[in-house]
PDB file of C-alpha atoms and ligand atoms in Angstrom:
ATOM      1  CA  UNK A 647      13.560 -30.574 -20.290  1.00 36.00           C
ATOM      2  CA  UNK A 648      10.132 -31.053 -18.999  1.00 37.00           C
ATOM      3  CA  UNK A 649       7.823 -28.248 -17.319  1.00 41.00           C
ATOM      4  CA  UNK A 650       8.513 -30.094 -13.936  1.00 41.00           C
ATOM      5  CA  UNK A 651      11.935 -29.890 -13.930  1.00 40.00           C
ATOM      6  CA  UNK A 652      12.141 -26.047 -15.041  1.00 42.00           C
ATOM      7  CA  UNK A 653       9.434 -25.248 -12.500  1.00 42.00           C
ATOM      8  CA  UNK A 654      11.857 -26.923  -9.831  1.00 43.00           C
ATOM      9  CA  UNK A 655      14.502 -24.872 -10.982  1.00 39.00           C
ATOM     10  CA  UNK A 656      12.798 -21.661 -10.845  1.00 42.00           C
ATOM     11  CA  UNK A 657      11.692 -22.469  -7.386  1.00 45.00           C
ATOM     12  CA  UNK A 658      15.300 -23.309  -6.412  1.00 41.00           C
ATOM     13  CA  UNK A 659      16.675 -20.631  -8.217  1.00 41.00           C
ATOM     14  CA  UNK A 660      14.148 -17.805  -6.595  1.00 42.00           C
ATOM     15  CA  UNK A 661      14.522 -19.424  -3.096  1.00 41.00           C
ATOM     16  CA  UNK A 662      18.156 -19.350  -2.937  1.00 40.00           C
ATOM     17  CA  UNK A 663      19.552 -16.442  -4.942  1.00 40.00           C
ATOM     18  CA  UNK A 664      21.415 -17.026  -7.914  1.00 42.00           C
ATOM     19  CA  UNK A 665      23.871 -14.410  -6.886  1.00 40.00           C
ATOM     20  CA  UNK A 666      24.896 -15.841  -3.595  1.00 40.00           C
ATOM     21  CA  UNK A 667      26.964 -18.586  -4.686  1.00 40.00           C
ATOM     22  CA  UNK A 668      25.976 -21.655  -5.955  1.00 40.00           C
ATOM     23  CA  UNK A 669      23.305 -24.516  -5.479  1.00 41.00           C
ATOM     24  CA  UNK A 670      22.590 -25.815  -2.165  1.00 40.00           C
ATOM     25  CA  UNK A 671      21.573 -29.508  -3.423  1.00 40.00           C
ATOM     26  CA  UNK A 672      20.416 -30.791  -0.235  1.00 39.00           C
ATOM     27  CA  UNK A 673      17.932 -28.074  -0.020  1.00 39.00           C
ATOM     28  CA  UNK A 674      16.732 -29.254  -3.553  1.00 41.00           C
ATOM     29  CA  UNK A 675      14.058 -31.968  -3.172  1.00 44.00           C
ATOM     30  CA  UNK A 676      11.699 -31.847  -6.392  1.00 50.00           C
ATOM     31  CA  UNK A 677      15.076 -31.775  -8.375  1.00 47.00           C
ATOM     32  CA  UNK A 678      16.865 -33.890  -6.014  1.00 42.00           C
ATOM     33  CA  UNK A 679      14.482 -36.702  -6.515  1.00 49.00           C
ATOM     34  CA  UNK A 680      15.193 -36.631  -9.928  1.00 51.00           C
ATOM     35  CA  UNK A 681      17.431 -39.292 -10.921  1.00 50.00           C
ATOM     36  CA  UNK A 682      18.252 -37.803 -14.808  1.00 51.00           C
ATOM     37  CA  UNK A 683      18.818 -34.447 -12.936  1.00 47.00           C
ATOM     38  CA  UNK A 684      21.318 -36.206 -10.709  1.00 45.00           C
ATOM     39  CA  UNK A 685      23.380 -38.174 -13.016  1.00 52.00           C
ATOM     40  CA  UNK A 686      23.991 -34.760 -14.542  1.00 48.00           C
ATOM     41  CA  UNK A 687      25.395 -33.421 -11.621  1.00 45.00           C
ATOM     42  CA  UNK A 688      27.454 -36.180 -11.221  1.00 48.00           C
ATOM     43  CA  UNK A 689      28.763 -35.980 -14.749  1.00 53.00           C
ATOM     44  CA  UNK A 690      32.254 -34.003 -15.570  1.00 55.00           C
ATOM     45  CA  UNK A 691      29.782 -31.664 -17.430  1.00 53.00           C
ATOM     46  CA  UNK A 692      28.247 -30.725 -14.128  1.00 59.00           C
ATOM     47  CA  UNK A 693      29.220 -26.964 -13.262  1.00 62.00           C
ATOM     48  CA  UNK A 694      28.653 -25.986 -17.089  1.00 63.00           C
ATOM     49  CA  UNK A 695      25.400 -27.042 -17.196  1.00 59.00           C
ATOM     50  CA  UNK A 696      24.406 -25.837 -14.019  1.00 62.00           C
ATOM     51  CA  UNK A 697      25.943 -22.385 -14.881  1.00 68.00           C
ATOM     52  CA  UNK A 698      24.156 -22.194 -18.356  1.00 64.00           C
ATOM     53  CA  UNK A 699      20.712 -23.055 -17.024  1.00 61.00           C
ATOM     54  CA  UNK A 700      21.651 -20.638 -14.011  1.00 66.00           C
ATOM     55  CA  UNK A 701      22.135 -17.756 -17.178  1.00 63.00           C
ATOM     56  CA  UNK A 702      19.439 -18.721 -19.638  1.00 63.00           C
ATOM     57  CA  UNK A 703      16.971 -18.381 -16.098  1.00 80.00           C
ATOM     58  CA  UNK A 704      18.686 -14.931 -15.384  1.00 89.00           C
ATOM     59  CA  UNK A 705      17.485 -13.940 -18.799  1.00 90.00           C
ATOM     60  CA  UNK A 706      14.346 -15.256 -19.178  1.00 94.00           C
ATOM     61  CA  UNK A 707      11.600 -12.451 -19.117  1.00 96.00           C
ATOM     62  CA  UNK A 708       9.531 -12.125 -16.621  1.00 97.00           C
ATOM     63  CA  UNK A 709       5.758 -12.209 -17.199  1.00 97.00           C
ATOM     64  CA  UNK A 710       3.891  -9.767 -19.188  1.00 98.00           C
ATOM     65  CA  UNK A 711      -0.060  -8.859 -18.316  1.00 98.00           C
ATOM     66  CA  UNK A 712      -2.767  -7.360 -20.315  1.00 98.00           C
ATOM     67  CA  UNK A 713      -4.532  -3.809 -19.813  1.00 98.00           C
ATOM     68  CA  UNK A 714      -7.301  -5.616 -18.231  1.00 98.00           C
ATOM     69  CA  UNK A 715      -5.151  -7.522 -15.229  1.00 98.00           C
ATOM     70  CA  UNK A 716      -3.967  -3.891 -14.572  1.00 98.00           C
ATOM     71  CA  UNK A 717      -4.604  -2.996 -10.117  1.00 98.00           C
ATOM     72  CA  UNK A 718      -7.577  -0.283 -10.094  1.00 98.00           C
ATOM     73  CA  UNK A 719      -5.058   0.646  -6.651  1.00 97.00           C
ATOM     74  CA  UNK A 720      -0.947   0.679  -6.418  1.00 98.00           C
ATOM     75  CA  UNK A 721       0.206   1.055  -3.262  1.00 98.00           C
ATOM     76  CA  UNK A 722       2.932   3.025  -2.608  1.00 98.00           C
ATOM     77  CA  UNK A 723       5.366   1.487   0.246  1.00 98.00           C
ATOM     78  CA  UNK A 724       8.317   2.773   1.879  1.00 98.00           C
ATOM     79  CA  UNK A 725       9.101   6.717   1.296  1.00 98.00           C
ATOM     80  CA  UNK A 726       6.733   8.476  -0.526  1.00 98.00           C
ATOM     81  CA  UNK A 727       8.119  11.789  -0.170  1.00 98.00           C
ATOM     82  CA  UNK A 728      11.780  12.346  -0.238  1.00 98.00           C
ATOM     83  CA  UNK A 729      12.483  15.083   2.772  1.00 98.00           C
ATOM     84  CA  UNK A 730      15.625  16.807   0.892  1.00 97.00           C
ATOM     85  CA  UNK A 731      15.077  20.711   0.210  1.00 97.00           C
ATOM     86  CA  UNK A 732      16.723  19.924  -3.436  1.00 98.00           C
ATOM     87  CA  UNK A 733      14.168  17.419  -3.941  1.00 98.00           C
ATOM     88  CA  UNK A 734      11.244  20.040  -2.842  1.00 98.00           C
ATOM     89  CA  UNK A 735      13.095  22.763  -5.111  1.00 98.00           C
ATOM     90  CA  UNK A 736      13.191  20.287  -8.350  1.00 98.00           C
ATOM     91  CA  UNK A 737       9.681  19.369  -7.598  1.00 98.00           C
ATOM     92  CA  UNK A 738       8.146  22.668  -7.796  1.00 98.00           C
ATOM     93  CA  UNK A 739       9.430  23.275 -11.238  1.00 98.00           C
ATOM     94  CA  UNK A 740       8.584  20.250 -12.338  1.00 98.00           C
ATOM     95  CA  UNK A 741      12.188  18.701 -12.644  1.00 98.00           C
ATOM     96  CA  UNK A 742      12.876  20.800 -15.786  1.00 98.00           C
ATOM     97  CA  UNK A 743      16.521  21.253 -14.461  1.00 98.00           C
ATOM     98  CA  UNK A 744      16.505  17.983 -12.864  1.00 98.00           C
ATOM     99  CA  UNK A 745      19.449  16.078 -14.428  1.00 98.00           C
ATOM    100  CA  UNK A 746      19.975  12.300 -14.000  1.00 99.00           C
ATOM    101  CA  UNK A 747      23.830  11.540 -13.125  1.00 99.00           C
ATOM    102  CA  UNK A 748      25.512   8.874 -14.516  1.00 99.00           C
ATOM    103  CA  UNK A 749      28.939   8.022 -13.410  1.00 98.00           C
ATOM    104  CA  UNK A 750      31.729   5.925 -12.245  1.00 98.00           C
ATOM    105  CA  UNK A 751      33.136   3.393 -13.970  1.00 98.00           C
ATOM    106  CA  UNK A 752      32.242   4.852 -17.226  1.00 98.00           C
ATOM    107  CA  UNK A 753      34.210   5.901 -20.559  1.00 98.00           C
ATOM    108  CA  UNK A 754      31.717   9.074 -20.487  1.00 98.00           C
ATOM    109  CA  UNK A 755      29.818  10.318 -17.762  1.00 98.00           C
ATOM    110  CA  UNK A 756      26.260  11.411 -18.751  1.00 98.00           C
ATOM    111  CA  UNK A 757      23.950  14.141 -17.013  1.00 98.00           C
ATOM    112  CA  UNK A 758      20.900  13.563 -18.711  1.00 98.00           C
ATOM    113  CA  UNK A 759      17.884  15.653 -18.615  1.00 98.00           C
ATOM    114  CA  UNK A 760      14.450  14.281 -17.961  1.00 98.00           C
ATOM    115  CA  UNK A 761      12.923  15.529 -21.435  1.00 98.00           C
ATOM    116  CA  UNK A 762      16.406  13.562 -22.863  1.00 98.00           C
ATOM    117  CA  UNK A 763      15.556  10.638 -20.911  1.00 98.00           C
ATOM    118  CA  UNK A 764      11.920  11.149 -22.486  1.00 98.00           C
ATOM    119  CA  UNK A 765      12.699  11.555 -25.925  1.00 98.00           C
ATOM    120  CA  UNK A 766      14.971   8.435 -25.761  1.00 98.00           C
ATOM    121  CA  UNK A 767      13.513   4.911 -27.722  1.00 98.00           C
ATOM    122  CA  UNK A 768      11.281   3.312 -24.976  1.00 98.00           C
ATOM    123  CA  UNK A 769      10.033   0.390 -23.479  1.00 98.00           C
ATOM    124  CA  UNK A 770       6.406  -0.158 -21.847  1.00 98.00           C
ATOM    125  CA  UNK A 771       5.073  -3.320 -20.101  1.00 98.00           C
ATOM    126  CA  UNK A 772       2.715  -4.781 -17.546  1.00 98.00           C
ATOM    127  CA  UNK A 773       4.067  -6.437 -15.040  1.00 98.00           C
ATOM    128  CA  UNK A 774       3.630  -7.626 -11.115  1.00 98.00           C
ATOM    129  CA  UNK A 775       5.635  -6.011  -8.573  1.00 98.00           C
ATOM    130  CA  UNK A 776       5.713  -8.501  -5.537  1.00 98.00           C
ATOM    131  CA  UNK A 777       6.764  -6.524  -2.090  1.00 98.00           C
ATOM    132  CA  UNK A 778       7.923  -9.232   0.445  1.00 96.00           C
ATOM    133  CA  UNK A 779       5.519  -6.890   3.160  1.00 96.00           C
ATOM    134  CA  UNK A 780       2.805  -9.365   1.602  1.00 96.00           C
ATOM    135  CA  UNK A 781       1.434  -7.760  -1.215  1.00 98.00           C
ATOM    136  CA  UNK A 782       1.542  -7.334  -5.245  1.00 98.00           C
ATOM    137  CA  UNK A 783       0.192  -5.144  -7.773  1.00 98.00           C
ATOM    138  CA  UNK A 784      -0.078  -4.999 -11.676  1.00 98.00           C
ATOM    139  CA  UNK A 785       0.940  -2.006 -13.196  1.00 98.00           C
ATOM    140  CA  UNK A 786       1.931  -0.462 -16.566  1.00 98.00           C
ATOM    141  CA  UNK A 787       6.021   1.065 -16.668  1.00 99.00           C
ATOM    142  CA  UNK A 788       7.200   3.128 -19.568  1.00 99.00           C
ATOM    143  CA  UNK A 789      10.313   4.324 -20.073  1.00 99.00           C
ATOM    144  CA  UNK A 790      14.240   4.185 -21.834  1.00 98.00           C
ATOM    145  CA  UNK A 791      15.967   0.490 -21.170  1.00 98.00           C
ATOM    146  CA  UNK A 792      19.001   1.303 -18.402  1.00 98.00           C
ATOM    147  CA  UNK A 793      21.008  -0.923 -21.323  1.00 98.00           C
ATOM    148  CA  UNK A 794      20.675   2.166 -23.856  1.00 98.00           C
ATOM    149  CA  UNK A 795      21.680   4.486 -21.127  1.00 98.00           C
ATOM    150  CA  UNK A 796      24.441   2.027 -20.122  1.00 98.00           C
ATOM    151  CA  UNK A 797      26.021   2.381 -23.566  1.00 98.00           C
ATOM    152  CA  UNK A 798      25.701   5.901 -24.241  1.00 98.00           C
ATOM    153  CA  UNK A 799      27.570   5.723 -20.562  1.00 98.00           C
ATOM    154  CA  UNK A 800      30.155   2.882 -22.172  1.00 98.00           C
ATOM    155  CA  UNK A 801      30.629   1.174 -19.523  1.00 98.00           C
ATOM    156  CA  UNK A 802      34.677   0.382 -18.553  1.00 98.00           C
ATOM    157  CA  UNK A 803      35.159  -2.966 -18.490  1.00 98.00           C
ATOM    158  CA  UNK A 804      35.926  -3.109 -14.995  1.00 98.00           C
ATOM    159  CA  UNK A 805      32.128  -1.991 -14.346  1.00 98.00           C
ATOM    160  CA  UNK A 806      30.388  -5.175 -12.356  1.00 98.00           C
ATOM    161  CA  UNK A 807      27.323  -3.489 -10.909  1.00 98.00           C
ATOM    162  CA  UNK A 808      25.041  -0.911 -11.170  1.00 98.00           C
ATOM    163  CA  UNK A 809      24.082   1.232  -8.110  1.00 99.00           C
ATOM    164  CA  UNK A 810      20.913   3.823  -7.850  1.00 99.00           C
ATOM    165  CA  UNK A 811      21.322   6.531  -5.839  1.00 99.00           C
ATOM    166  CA  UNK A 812      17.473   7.942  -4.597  1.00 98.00           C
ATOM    167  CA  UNK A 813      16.751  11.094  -3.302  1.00 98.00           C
ATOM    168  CA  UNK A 814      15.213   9.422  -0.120  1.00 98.00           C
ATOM    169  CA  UNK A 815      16.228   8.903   3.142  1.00 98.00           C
ATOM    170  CA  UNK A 816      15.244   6.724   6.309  1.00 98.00           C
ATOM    171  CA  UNK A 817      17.388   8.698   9.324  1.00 97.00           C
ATOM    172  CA  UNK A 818      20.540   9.226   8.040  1.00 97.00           C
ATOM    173  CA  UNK A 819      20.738   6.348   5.685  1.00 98.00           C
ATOM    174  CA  UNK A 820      20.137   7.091   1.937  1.00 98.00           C
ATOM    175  CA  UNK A 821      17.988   4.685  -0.354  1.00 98.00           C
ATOM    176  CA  UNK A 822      20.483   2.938  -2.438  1.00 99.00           C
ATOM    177  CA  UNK A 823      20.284  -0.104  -4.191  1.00 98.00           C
ATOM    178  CA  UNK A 824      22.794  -2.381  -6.783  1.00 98.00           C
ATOM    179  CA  UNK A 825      22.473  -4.688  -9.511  1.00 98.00           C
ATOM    180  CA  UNK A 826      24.709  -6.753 -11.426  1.00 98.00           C
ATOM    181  CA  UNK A 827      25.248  -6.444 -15.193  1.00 98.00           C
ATOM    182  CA  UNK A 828      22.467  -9.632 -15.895  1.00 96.00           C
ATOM    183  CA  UNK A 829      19.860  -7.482 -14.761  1.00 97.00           C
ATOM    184  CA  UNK A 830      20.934  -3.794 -15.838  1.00 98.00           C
ATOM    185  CA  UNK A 831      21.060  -5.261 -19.597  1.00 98.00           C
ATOM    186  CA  UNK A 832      18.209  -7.025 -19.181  1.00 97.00           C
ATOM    187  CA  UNK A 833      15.430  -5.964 -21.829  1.00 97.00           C
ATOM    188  CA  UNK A 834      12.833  -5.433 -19.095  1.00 98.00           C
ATOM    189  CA  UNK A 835      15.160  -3.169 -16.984  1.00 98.00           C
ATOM    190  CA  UNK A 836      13.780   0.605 -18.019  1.00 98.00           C
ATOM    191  CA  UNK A 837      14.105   3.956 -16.118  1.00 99.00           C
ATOM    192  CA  UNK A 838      10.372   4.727 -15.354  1.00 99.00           C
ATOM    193  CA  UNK A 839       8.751   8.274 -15.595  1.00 98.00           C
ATOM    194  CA  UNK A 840       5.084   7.271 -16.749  1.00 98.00           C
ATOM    195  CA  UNK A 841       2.851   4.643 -14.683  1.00 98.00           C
ATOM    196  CA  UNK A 842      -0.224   3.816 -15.903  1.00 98.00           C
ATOM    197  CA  UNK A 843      -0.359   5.781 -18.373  1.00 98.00           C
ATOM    198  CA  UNK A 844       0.430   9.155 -16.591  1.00 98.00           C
ATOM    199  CA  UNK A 845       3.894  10.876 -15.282  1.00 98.00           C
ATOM    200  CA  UNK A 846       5.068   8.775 -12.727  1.00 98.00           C
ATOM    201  CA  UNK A 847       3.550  10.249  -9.583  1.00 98.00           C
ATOM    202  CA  UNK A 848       5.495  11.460  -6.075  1.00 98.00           C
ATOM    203  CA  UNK A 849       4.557   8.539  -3.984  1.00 98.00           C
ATOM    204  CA  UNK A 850       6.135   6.275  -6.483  1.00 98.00           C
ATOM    205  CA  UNK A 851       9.047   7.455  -7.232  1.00 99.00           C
ATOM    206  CA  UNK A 852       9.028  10.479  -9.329  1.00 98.00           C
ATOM    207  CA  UNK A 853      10.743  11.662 -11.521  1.00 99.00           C
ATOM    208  CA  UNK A 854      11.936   8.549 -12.506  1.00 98.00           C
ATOM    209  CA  UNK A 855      12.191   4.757 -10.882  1.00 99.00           C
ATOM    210  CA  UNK A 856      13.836   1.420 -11.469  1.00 99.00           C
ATOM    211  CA  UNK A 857      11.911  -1.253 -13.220  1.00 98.00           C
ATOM    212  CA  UNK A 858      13.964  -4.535 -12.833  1.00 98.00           C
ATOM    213  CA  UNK A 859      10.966  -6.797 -13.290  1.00 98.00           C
ATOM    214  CA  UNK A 860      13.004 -10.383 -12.225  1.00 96.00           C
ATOM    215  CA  UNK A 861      13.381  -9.007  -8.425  1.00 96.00           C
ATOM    216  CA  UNK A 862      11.380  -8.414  -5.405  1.00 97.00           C
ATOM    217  CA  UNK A 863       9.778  -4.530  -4.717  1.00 98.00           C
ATOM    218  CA  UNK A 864      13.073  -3.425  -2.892  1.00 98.00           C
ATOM    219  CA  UNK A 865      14.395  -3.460  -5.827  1.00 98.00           C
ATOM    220  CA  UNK A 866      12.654  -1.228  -7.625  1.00 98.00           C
ATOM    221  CA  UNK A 867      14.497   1.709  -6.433  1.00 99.00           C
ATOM    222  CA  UNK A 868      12.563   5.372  -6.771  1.00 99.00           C
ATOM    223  CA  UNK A 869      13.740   8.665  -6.879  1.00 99.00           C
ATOM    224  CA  UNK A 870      16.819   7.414  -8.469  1.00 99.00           C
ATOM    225  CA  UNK A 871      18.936  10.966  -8.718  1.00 98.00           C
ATOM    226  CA  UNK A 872      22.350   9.236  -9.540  1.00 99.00           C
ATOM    227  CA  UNK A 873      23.525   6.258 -11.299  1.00 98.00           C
ATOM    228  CA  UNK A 874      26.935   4.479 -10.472  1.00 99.00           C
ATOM    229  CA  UNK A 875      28.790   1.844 -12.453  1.00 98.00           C
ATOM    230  CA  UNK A 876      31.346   0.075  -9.781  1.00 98.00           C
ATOM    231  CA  UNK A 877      33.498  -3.057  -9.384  1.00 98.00           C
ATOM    232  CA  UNK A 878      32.477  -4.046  -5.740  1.00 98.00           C
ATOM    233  CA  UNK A 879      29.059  -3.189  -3.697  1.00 98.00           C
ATOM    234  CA  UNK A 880      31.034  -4.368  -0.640  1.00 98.00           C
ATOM    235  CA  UNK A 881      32.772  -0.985   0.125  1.00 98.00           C
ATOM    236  CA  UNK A 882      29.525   1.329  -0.011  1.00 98.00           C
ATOM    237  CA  UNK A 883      27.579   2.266   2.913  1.00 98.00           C
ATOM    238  CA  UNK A 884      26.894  -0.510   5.150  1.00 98.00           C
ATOM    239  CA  UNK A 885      28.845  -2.954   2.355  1.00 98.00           C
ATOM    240  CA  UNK A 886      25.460  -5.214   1.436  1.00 98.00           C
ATOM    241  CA  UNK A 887      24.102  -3.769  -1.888  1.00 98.00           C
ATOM    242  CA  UNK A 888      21.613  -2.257  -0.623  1.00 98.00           C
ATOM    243  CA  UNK A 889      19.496   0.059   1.851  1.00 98.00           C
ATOM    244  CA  UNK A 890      17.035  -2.903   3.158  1.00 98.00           C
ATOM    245  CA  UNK A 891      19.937  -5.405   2.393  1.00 98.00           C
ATOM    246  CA  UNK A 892      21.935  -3.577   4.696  1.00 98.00           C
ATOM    247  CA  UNK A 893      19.341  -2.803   7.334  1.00 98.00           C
ATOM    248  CA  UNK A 894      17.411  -5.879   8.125  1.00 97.00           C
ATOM    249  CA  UNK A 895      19.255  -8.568   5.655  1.00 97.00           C
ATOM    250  CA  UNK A 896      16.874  -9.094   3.054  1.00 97.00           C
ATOM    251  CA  UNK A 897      18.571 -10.977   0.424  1.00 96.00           C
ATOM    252  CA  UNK A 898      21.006  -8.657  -2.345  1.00 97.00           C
ATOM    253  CA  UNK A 899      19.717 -11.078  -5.108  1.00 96.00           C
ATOM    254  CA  UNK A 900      15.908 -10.837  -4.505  1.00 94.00           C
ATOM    255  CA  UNK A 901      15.025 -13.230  -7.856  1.00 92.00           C
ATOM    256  CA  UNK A 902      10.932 -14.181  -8.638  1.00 90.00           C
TER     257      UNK A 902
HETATM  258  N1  MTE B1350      13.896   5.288  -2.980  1.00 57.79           N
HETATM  259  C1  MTE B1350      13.095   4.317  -2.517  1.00 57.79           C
HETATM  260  N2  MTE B1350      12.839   3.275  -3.307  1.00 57.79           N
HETATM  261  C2  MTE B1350      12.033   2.277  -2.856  1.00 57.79           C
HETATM  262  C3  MTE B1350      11.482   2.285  -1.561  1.00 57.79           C
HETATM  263  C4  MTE B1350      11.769   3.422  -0.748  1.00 57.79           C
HETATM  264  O1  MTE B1350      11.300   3.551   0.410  1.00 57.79           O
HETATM  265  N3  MTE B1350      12.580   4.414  -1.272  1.00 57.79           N
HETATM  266  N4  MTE B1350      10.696   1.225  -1.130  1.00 57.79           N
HETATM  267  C5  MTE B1350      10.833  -0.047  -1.859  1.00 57.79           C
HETATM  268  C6  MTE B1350       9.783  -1.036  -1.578  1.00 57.79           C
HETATM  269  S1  MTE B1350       9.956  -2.006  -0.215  1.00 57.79           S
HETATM  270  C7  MTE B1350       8.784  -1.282  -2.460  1.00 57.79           C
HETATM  271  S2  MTE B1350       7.644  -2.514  -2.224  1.00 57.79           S
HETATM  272  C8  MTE B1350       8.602  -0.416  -3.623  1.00 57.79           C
HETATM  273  C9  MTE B1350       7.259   0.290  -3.523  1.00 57.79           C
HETATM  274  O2  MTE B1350       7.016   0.966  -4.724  1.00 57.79           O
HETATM  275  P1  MTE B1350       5.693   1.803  -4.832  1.00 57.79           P
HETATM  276  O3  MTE B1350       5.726   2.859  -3.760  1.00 57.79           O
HETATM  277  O4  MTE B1350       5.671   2.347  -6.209  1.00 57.79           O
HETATM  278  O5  MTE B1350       4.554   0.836  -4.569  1.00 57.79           O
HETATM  279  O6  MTE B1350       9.612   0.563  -3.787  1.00 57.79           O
HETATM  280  C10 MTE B1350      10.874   0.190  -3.354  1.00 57.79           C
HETATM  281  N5  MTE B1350      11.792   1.241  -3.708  1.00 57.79           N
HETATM  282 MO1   MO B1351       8.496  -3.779  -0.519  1.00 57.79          MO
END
């Protein structure tokens, strides 16, 4: 496959949402104009091939930066104070009886310590985090892969998404946000609690965020307090996956 056609496909795949349902062809014009591409998808092998390269994309990692490319400045965006009086009591001892909740559709809930989540193996990497407000920064994430914490969890096999549960609010609607099982196993999807080098400050999420480096900053939930293995995103809240999903319609799958 030529660096064309995969650069079509990323486009297509990041403007459409691979968890939305399918490929709008018509809306397709690099690939469209492709005749190889099309006798493909004319072919009996069509919906296989479309729904391996749809899961070798979802896979892919997304890019990794050097120290130098790192933002001097990180904005933070949304909350960057959660308003709860158990948030202000956790943060004046430091979260050292904090506990991260996980539960659900799990074999064996967890209620995990920071210094646990700490002292598990961890990942760091420098990556972009693209806000659809308009801007983007480059910034260094350490922390355990959600995957480990997933299978010290064990997931039931019923378990189709992952939702994070923040500590934040905006009026009385919590931050929440979901993922499917692609991303939450994905080896770039880590808990956060050191940025840059240092504990992951207030404004960004402390004490720890969501890195799902494939998505949009909306994503990246922070002041995750609770983690929630489900079979359907439909019945929580306002039913869309997600707080800014649910508020102003931003897409659930928010793929770059
Ligand atoms: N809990 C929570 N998570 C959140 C938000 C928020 O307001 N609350 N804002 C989101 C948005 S829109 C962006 S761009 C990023 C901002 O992360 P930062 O503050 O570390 O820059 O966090 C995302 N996760
Ligand atoms: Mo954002």
């Amino acid at each position: 496959m030529t660096d064309k056609l995969l650069l079509s496909r990323r486009k297509l795949i990041g403007g459409l949402g691979v968890g939305a349902g399918g490929l709008i062809l018509s809306g397709c014009d690099a690939l469209g104009a492709n005749e190889g591409f099309r006798s493909v998808l004319r072919s009996g092998e069509d919906l296989t091939y479309r729904a391996q390269r749809l899961v070798s994309d979802r896979n892919a990692l997304a890019k990794e930066f050097e120290e130098a490319d790192m933002s001097p400045l990180f904005r933070a965006n949304g909350n960057i104070m959660p308003a709860s009086t158990d948030y202000a009591a956790h943060l004046a001892t430091n979260f050292a009886d904090w506990r991260l909740v996980v539960d659900g559709l799990v074999a064996r809930p967890l209620s995990v310590p920071l210094a646990a989540l700490m002292a598990m193996p961890q990942r760091s990497q420098i990556t972009r985090h693209d806000c659809v407000e308009g801007w983007s920064a480059i910034g260094k994430w350490q922390g355990p892969n959600l995957s480990h914490i997933l299978s010290l969890a064990r997931l039931l096999p019923s378990a189709r998404y992952i939702v994070f549960h923040c500590a934040d609010s905006f009026g009385s609607h919590p931050y929440y946000e979901s993922i499917d099982l692609v991303d939450a196993l994905h080896p770039q999807s880590i808990l956060a609690w050191r940025m840059n080098d240092a504990a992951l400050p207030v404004a960004h999420g402390a004490p720890i965020r969501l890195r799902v480096e494939r998505q949009l900053g909306y994503k990246q939930a922070k002041y995750v307090m609770r983690i929630e293995a489900r079979e359907r995103i439909d019945t929580l809240y306002r039913g869309k996956g997600g707080f800014w999903e649910d508020d102003v319609g931003y897409q659930w799958y928010a793929g770059i």
